[in-house]
Amino acid sequence: MPKYLLLAALLCGACNVSVTGANDSAAAPDKAQPGNAAAAAADGGEAYAFAVVDEPGAGPFQPNSILQAQVALDRRGFSPGVLDGREGMSFTAALRGFQEANALPVTGEYDQATATALLEGEARPTTWLVRIPEGFARGPFFDIPKGLNNQASLPALTYRNLLEKLAERFHTTPEALVALNPAGTKVGPGATIRVPAIENRPVASIEGDERGWGETLASLGVAKDQPQADHIVVDKSEGLLKVYDAQNKLIAQFSATMGSQRDPLPLGEWTIKGVSRNPDFHYSPDLFWDASAKDEKAVLKPGPNGPVGVVWIDLSKDHYGIHGTPEPQMIGRTQSHGCIRLTNWDAARLAQMVKTGVKAVFQA
């Protein structure tokens, strides 16, 4: 398989041209599922084993302090959204959550006390150079057409190209990866690329896992074992989903998109009815005010670029849920059809923290 310049991959993704041999992969629909547990077992999970490469030159790469803080917050479960080294509302909110959980003054400022608590014991780097495993680079990749009826024709709603897949694995964006790497950096099997230092996760063995959820977790750098939620709070004014334990201690926090003027967040107390991992999406135009009059009912196959991303957490409010997204960079910056939308990696982590019966409080 050829290697591709990062910039070329980014441009090709923008113009709907696949960059890593999607046509070769499309002939194998059994490989097109978002989690191919059989294939992962066959290679021992090597597709997700990114080898760290020694730093060239005199010393390690020095990231900016914001990226350093973002990576540390992500590791601790206080997600700043995409890891891009930029200050913004999501970063400030993540700092506030971490400060609350650690009995610090809740200011949202990255002050010395917060930095000391956040980075204490952090011997791991902020970024590292990794070698792209051949299995990870293999795909399959598909162009994602506009319109849900058109998307229903695909065997899976996978990533568009390798750069997009790498970005989700390391909780960032293609643009941020381009910025982290020197001009001329290539992507492809065996290539070396600088990424945020999000650790490898093994392909988890999960009883009854028929949809490859263990592989999906590995593909997103999310651990199977997570602290367990007693209840969650979705706060509209803050744009956050907060996770609490039985002692009402804040244990995790995620930036979220929730509701719109047309489809407001349903305030009140609800419960989680169940979790569908790597779900099909059943499109019913009657439920969408902005659906085209030509749209028909359809079933869309699973995948990270599907309308609900990699997971649907069902709520006791009919037709409402918490789910992932194909556009992580837009979390907190767009509106939804009333549901709560997280990045795929945050939604996957939350899915491991909740179970049927957990209370969900939606507040203004």
CSV table of C-alpha atoms in Angstrom, one decimal, residues 62-322:
chain,number,residue,atom,x,y,z
A,62,GLN,CA,8.3,20.1,23.5
A,63,PRO,CA,4.6,20.7,23.1
A,64,ASN,CA,2.8,23.8,24.3
A,65,SER,CA,1.5,23.9,27.8
A,66,ILE,CA,-2.2,23.8,26.7
A,67,LEU,CA,-1.7,20.5,24.8
A,68,GLN,CA,0.1,19.1,27.8
A,69,ALA,CA,-2.8,20.0,30.0
A,70,GLN,CA,-5.4,18.7,27.5
A,71,VAL,CA,-3.7,15.3,27.3
A,72,ALA,CA,-3.4,15.1,31.1
A,73,LEU,CA,-7.1,16.0,31.5
A,74,ASP,CA,-8.2,13.4,28.9
A,75,ARG,CA,-6.2,10.7,30.8
A,76,ARG,CA,-8.0,11.6,34.0
A,77,GLY,CA,-11.5,11.5,32.5
A,78,PHE,CA,-12.1,15.3,32.3
A,79,SER,CA,-12.3,15.6,28.5
A,80,PRO,CA,-11.5,18.9,26.8
A,81,GLY,CA,-12.9,17.6,23.6
A,82,VAL,CA,-10.3,17.3,20.8
A,83,LEU,CA,-6.7,17.5,21.8
A,84,ASP,CA,-5.4,20.4,19.7
A,85,GLY,CA,-3.3,22.6,21.9
A,86,ARG,CA,-5.8,25.5,21.8
A,87,GLU,CA,-7.6,27.3,24.6
A,88,GLY,CA,-11.3,27.6,24.5
A,89,MET,CA,-14.6,26.9,26.2
A,90,SER,CA,-14.1,23.1,26.3
A,91,PHE,CA,-10.6,23.4,27.8
A,92,THR,CA,-11.9,25.9,30.4
A,93,ALA,CA,-14.8,23.6,31.3
A,94,ALA,CA,-12.5,20.6,31.7
A,95,LEU,CA,-10.3,22.6,34.0
A,96,ARG,CA,-13.3,23.6,36.1
A,97,GLY,CA,-14.4,19.9,36.4
A,98,PHE,CA,-10.9,18.8,37.4
A,99,GLN,CA,-10.7,21.6,40.0
A,100,GLU,CA,-14.0,20.6,41.5
A,101,ALA,CA,-13.1,16.9,41.7
A,102,ASN,CA,-9.8,17.8,43.3
A,103,ALA,CA,-11.0,20.3,45.9
A,104,LEU,CA,-9.3,23.2,44.1
A,105,PRO,CA,-10.7,26.7,43.7
A,106,VAL,CA,-13.1,26.4,40.7
A,107,THR,CA,-11.8,29.2,38.4
A,108,GLY,CA,-11.4,27.6,35.0
A,109,GLU,CA,-7.9,29.1,35.0
A,110,TYR,CA,-4.8,27.0,34.3
A,111,ASP,CA,-3.0,28.3,37.3
A,112,GLN,CA,0.0,26.9,39.2
A,113,ALA,CA,-2.1,25.0,41.7
A,114,THR,CA,-4.1,23.3,39.0
A,115,ALA,CA,-1.0,22.5,36.9
A,116,THR,CA,0.7,21.0,40.0
A,117,ALA,CA,-2.3,18.8,40.8
A,118,LEU,CA,-2.9,17.8,37.2
A,119,LEU,CA,0.7,16.9,36.3
A,120,GLU,CA,1.7,15.4,39.6
A,121,GLY,CA,3.2,12.0,38.9
A,122,GLU,CA,2.9,12.5,35.1
A,123,ALA,CA,6.1,10.8,33.9
A,124,ARG,CA,4.5,10.1,30.5
A,125,PRO,CA,5.1,12.5,27.6
A,126,THR,CA,2.5,14.7,26.0
A,127,THR,CA,3.2,13.5,22.5
A,128,TRP,CA,5.2,10.7,21.0
A,129,LEU,CA,6.3,9.3,17.7
A,130,VAL,CA,4.5,6.1,16.8
A,131,ARG,CA,4.8,3.6,13.9
A,132,ILE,CA,1.4,2.9,12.2
A,133,PRO,CA,0.6,-0.8,12.3
A,134,GLU,CA,-0.2,-2.4,9.0
A,135,GLY,CA,-3.5,-3.7,10.2
A,136,PHE,CA,-4.6,-0.3,11.4
A,137,ALA,CA,-3.7,1.3,8.0
A,138,ARG,CA,-5.6,-1.4,6.1
A,139,GLY,CA,-9.0,0.1,6.5
A,140,PRO,CA,-11.5,-0.3,4.9
A,141,PHE,CA,-12.3,3.3,4.1
A,142,PHE,CA,-15.3,4.7,2.4
A,143,ASP,CA,-16.4,8.0,1.0
A,144,ILE,CA,-19.4,9.1,3.1
A,145,PRO,CA,-22.1,10.6,0.8
A,146,LYS,CA,-24.5,13.4,2.0
A,147,GLY,CA,-28.0,12.3,2.9
A,148,LEU,CA,-28.9,9.4,5.2
A,149,ASN,CA,-30.6,7.5,2.4
A,150,ASN,CA,-27.4,7.6,0.4
A,151,GLN,CA,-25.4,6.5,3.4
A,152,ALA,CA,-27.7,3.5,3.9
A,153,SER,CA,-26.1,2.0,0.7
A,154,LEU,CA,-22.7,1.6,2.4
A,155,PRO,CA,-21.7,-1.7,4.1
A,156,ALA,CA,-20.4,0.3,7.0
A,157,LEU,CA,-20.0,3.9,7.9
A,158,THR,CA,-16.2,3.7,8.5
A,159,TYR,CA,-13.6,6.4,8.4
A,160,ARG,CA,-13.0,8.3,5.1
A,161,ASN,CA,-9.2,7.8,5.2
A,162,LEU,CA,-6.3,6.8,7.4
A,163,LEU,CA,-5.7,10.3,8.7
A,164,GLU,CA,-9.2,10.6,10.0
A,165,LYS,CA,-8.9,7.2,11.7
A,166,LEU,CA,-5.6,8.2,13.3
A,167,ALA,CA,-7.1,11.4,14.6
A,168,GLU,CA,-9.9,9.6,16.4
A,169,ARG,CA,-7.5,7.0,17.8
A,170,PHE,CA,-5.5,9.8,19.4
A,171,HIS,CA,-8.4,12.0,20.3
A,172,THR,CA,-7.7,14.9,18.0
A,173,THR,CA,-8.4,16.1,14.5
A,174,PRO,CA,-6.6,15.7,11.1
A,175,GLU,CA,-5.8,19.3,11.1
A,176,ALA,CA,-4.1,19.0,14.5
A,177,LEU,CA,-2.0,16.0,13.3
A,178,VAL,CA,-0.9,18.1,10.3
A,179,ALA,CA,0.2,20.9,12.7
A,180,LEU,CA,2.1,18.5,15.0
A,181,ASN,CA,4.2,17.0,12.2
A,182,PRO,CA,6.8,18.5,9.9
A,183,ALA,CA,6.0,19.2,6.2
A,184,GLY,CA,6.5,16.0,4.2
A,185,THR,CA,5.4,13.6,6.9
A,186,LYS,CA,3.7,10.6,5.4
A,187,VAL,CA,0.9,8.3,6.5
A,188,GLY,CA,0.6,4.6,5.7
A,189,PRO,CA,1.6,1.2,7.1
A,190,GLY,CA,4.9,1.4,8.9
A,191,ALA,CA,5.1,5.2,8.7
A,192,THR,CA,6.1,7.3,11.7
A,193,ILE,CA,3.9,10.1,12.9
A,194,ARG,CA,3.7,12.3,16.0
A,195,VAL,CA,0.4,12.1,18.0
A,196,PRO,CA,-1.0,13.0,21.4
A,197,ALA,CA,0.2,10.4,23.8
A,198,ILE,CA,-3.0,8.4,24.3
A,199,GLU,CA,-2.0,4.9,25.3
A,200,ASN,CA,-2.6,1.6,23.5
A,201,ARG,CA,-5.5,-0.5,24.7
A,202,PRO,CA,-5.7,-4.2,24.1
A,203,VAL,CA,-8.7,-5.7,22.3
A,204,ALA,CA,-10.9,-6.4,25.3
A,205,SER,CA,-12.6,-9.8,25.7
A,206,ILE,CA,-16.2,-9.1,26.4
A,207,GLU,CA,-18.8,-11.8,26.9
A,208,GLY,CA,-21.5,-11.8,24.2
A,209,ASP,CA,-19.6,-9.2,22.1
A,210,GLU,CA,-21.0,-9.9,18.6
A,211,ARG,CA,-20.4,-6.5,17.2
A,212,GLY,CA,-16.7,-6.1,18.0
A,213,TRP,CA,-17.0,-3.6,20.8
A,214,GLY,CA,-13.7,-4.7,22.3
A,215,GLU,CA,-12.0,-3.8,19.0
A,216,THR,CA,-13.8,-0.5,18.8
A,217,LEU,CA,-12.5,0.4,22.3
A,218,ALA,CA,-9.0,-0.4,21.2
A,219,SER,CA,-9.4,1.6,18.0
A,220,LEU,CA,-10.4,4.7,20.1
A,221,GLY,CA,-7.7,4.2,22.8
A,222,VAL,CA,-10.4,3.7,25.5
A,223,ALA,CA,-10.0,1.2,28.4
A,224,LYS,CA,-12.7,-1.4,29.0
A,225,ASP,CA,-12.5,-0.9,32.7
A,226,GLN,CA,-13.9,2.5,33.8
A,227,PRO,CA,-15.1,3.9,37.2
A,228,GLN,CA,-18.8,3.2,37.5
A,229,ALA,CA,-21.5,5.9,37.5
A,230,ASP,CA,-24.2,6.2,40.1
A,231,HIS,CA,-25.9,9.0,38.2
A,232,ILE,CA,-25.1,11.5,35.5
A,233,VAL,CA,-26.1,15.2,35.1
A,234,VAL,CA,-26.5,16.9,31.7
A,235,ASP,CA,-26.2,20.7,32.2
A,236,LYS,CA,-27.5,22.8,29.3
A,237,SER,CA,-26.0,26.1,30.5
A,238,GLU,CA,-22.5,24.6,30.8
A,239,GLY,CA,-22.7,22.3,27.8
A,240,LEU,CA,-21.4,19.4,29.9
A,241,LEU,CA,-22.2,15.8,30.8
A,242,LYS,CA,-21.0,15.1,34.3
A,243,VAL,CA,-20.6,11.7,35.9
A,244,TYR,CA,-20.9,11.1,39.7
A,245,ASP,CA,-20.3,8.2,42.0
A,246,ALA,CA,-22.5,7.0,44.8
A,247,GLN,CA,-20.9,9.6,47.2
A,248,ASN,CA,-21.9,12.3,44.7
A,249,LYS,CA,-18.3,12.9,43.8
A,250,LEU,CA,-17.6,14.1,40.3
A,251,ILE,CA,-15.5,11.4,38.6
A,252,ALA,CA,-15.7,12.3,34.9
A,253,GLN,CA,-16.9,15.1,32.7
A,254,PHE,CA,-17.4,15.4,28.9
A,255,SER,CA,-18.1,18.3,26.6
A,256,ALA,CA,-21.5,17.8,24.9
A,257,THR,CA,-23.8,19.1,22.2
A,258,MET,CA,-27.4,19.1,23.4
A,259,GLY,CA,-30.7,20.2,21.9
A,260,SER,CA,-31.6,23.2,19.8
A,261,GLN,CA,-34.4,25.8,19.8
A,262,ARG,CA,-36.4,23.5,17.5
A,263,ASP,CA,-35.6,20.3,19.5
A,264,PRO,CA,-34.8,21.5,23.1
A,265,LEU,CA,-33.1,19.3,25.7
A,266,PRO,CA,-35.9,17.4,27.6
A,267,LEU,CA,-35.3,18.8,31.1
A,268,GLY,CA,-36.1,16.5,34.0
A,269,GLU,CA,-35.1,13.2,35.5
A,270,TRP,CA,-34.7,10.1,33.2
A,271,THR,CA,-33.1,6.8,33.4
A,272,ILE,CA,-30.8,4.8,31.2
A,273,LYS,CA,-32.7,2.0,29.5
A,274,GLY,CA,-29.7,0.3,27.8
A,275,VAL,CA,-26.6,0.7,25.8
A,276,SER,CA,-26.3,-0.3,22.1
A,277,ARG,CA,-22.7,-0.6,21.1
A,278,ASN,CA,-21.8,-0.3,17.3
A,279,PRO,CA,-25.5,0.1,16.6
A,280,ASP,CA,-27.4,0.1,13.3
A,281,PHE,CA,-29.2,3.5,12.8
A,282,HIS,CA,-32.9,3.2,11.9
A,283,TYR,CA,-33.7,6.4,10.0
A,284,SER,CA,-37.3,7.5,10.1
A,285,PRO,CA,-37.8,10.8,8.3
A,286,ASP,CA,-41.0,11.5,10.3
A,287,LEU,CA,-38.9,12.1,13.4
A,288,PHE,CA,-36.7,14.8,11.7
A,289,TRP,CA,-38.3,18.2,11.0
A,290,ASP,CA,-35.4,19.0,8.6
A,291,ALA,CA,-35.7,15.7,6.6
A,292,SER,CA,-36.2,15.9,2.8
A,293,ALA,CA,-39.7,15.1,1.5
A,294,LYS,CA,-38.0,12.6,-0.7
A,295,ASP,CA,-36.4,10.7,2.2
A,296,GLU,CA,-37.5,7.2,3.0
A,297,LYS,CA,-37.1,4.9,6.0
A,298,ALA,CA,-33.7,3.2,6.0
A,299,VAL,CA,-31.3,1.3,8.1
A,300,LEU,CA,-27.7,2.6,8.2
A,301,LYS,CA,-24.9,0.1,9.1
A,302,PRO,CA,-22.7,0.8,12.1
A,303,GLY,CA,-19.6,2.9,12.1
A,304,PRO,CA,-17.8,5.9,13.6
A,305,ASN,CA,-19.1,8.1,10.8
A,306,GLY,CA,-22.7,7.1,11.3
A,307,PRO,CA,-25.3,9.6,12.7
A,308,VAL,CA,-24.8,8.3,16.2
A,309,GLY,CA,-21.2,7.4,16.0
A,310,VAL,CA,-20.1,4.2,17.8
A,311,VAL,CA,-22.7,3.9,20.6
A,312,TRP,CA,-26.3,4.8,21.5
A,313,ILE,CA,-27.2,5.1,25.2
A,314,ASP,CA,-30.9,4.8,25.3
A,315,LEU,CA,-33.0,7.0,27.7
A,316,SER,CA,-36.4,6.6,29.2
A,317,LYS,CA,-37.5,9.6,27.2
A,318,ASP,CA,-38.7,8.1,23.8
A,319,HIS,CA,-36.4,8.8,20.9
A,320,TYR,CA,-33.8,10.4,23.0
A,321,GLY,CA,-30.3,9.2,23.8
A,322,ILE,CA,-26.7,9.9,24.4
